């Protein structure tokens, strides 16, 4: 079957091959025919080494498709079922799951060290234990979440990562208060999902901050009340908050420099929500005086900061009711053969989300 493979960490192009096989099918597993997959910034971060991932690997973790086959012991799924892929399935039994913080369950990551693809040249890993830039993937049954018939595959794929991450940051983690002021730094697919979440929660002002003009324009369509380039943020803070700082600032870039800016843009006693996925060697500096004296709440948000299955259902309900726009997130569509064009669209910031149709 066809799949897009990264041979070595640090390479910037994927190799679309037709000699790849999805392996590991057996008890508790399902085989999925992937129909749509979104390109998430974390895929680029795994390719360039910012996020840890053994190579060679198939990127992609935001996908949806149909069940082809179910292994022994899988009773809740059948061939033909339409599913979205959850890259962080909850085991239900670990301390995090028992506390209700299923987004912190590490059970799914145990699979990330096991190759789930094979080529004549050797084993191939799947990013984050999934790997959706491929026609077929074998995953634990818990990674396959059934979706209603009215949810198209491309929309379901987005809910599998970017939408859940961004919406959840605003709705679960920051729990934005009605009437508040919000700034969102970084307005790709996750950032505009955070903007939609802040709008849903009733934020009065939502300032979108991004260096790319097309993203700023998009952010306004998704509920931002104004959009500025990074060098316009200080002025927006002065105008909107009289210099005090925003009630909530979302960092959706994953860099210490933008996190520091976000910290300084948050008002005393306000909330800084860290959503971007950054590198282990990129250190954010805070001094001990400002930390206690300004009482800013620093709230990191992982995969939406809440139970992911609940988050999927919520996103579908909001989308169906017309309360969030998911179609508008998909600015580009390409077949798998043109995946490298999709990577370029992501790098330049031209795309909010590129959907790869399989
Ligand atoms: Zn993602
Ligand atoms: Zn668990």
PDB file of C-alpha atoms and ligand atoms in Angstrom, residues 40-43 61-62 87 127 160-162 165 190 353, ligand 1:
ATOM      1  CA  UNK A  40      -0.950  19.127  12.136  1.00  0.00           C
ATOM      2  CA  UNK A  41       2.037  21.231  13.163  1.00  0.00           C
ATOM      3  CA  UNK A  42       3.179  18.415  15.450  1.00  0.00           C
ATOM      4  CA  UNK A  43       3.891  16.337  12.336  1.00  0.00           C
ATOM      5  CA  UNK A  61      -1.991  11.475  13.785  1.00  0.00           C
ATOM      6  CA  UNK A  62      -5.150  13.360  12.850  1.00  0.00           C
ATOM      7  CA  UNK A  87      -3.717   9.229  19.173  1.00  0.00           C
ATOM      8  CA  UNK A 127       3.996   8.934  14.604  1.00  0.00           C
ATOM      9  CA  UNK A 160      -9.028  13.956  16.245  1.00  0.00           C
ATOM     10  CA  UNK A 161      -6.398  16.548  17.151  1.00  0.00           C
ATOM     11  CA  UNK A 162      -6.404  20.239  16.270  1.00  0.00           C
ATOM     12  CA  UNK A 165      -6.761  20.738  21.378  1.00  0.00           C
ATOM     13  CA  UNK A 190      -5.337  24.988  16.759  1.00  0.00           C
ATOM     14  CA  UNK A 353      -5.347  22.907   7.842  1.00  0.00           C
TER      15      UNK A 353
HETATM   16 ZN1  LIG B   1      -1.887  17.288  16.301  1.00  0.00          ZN
END
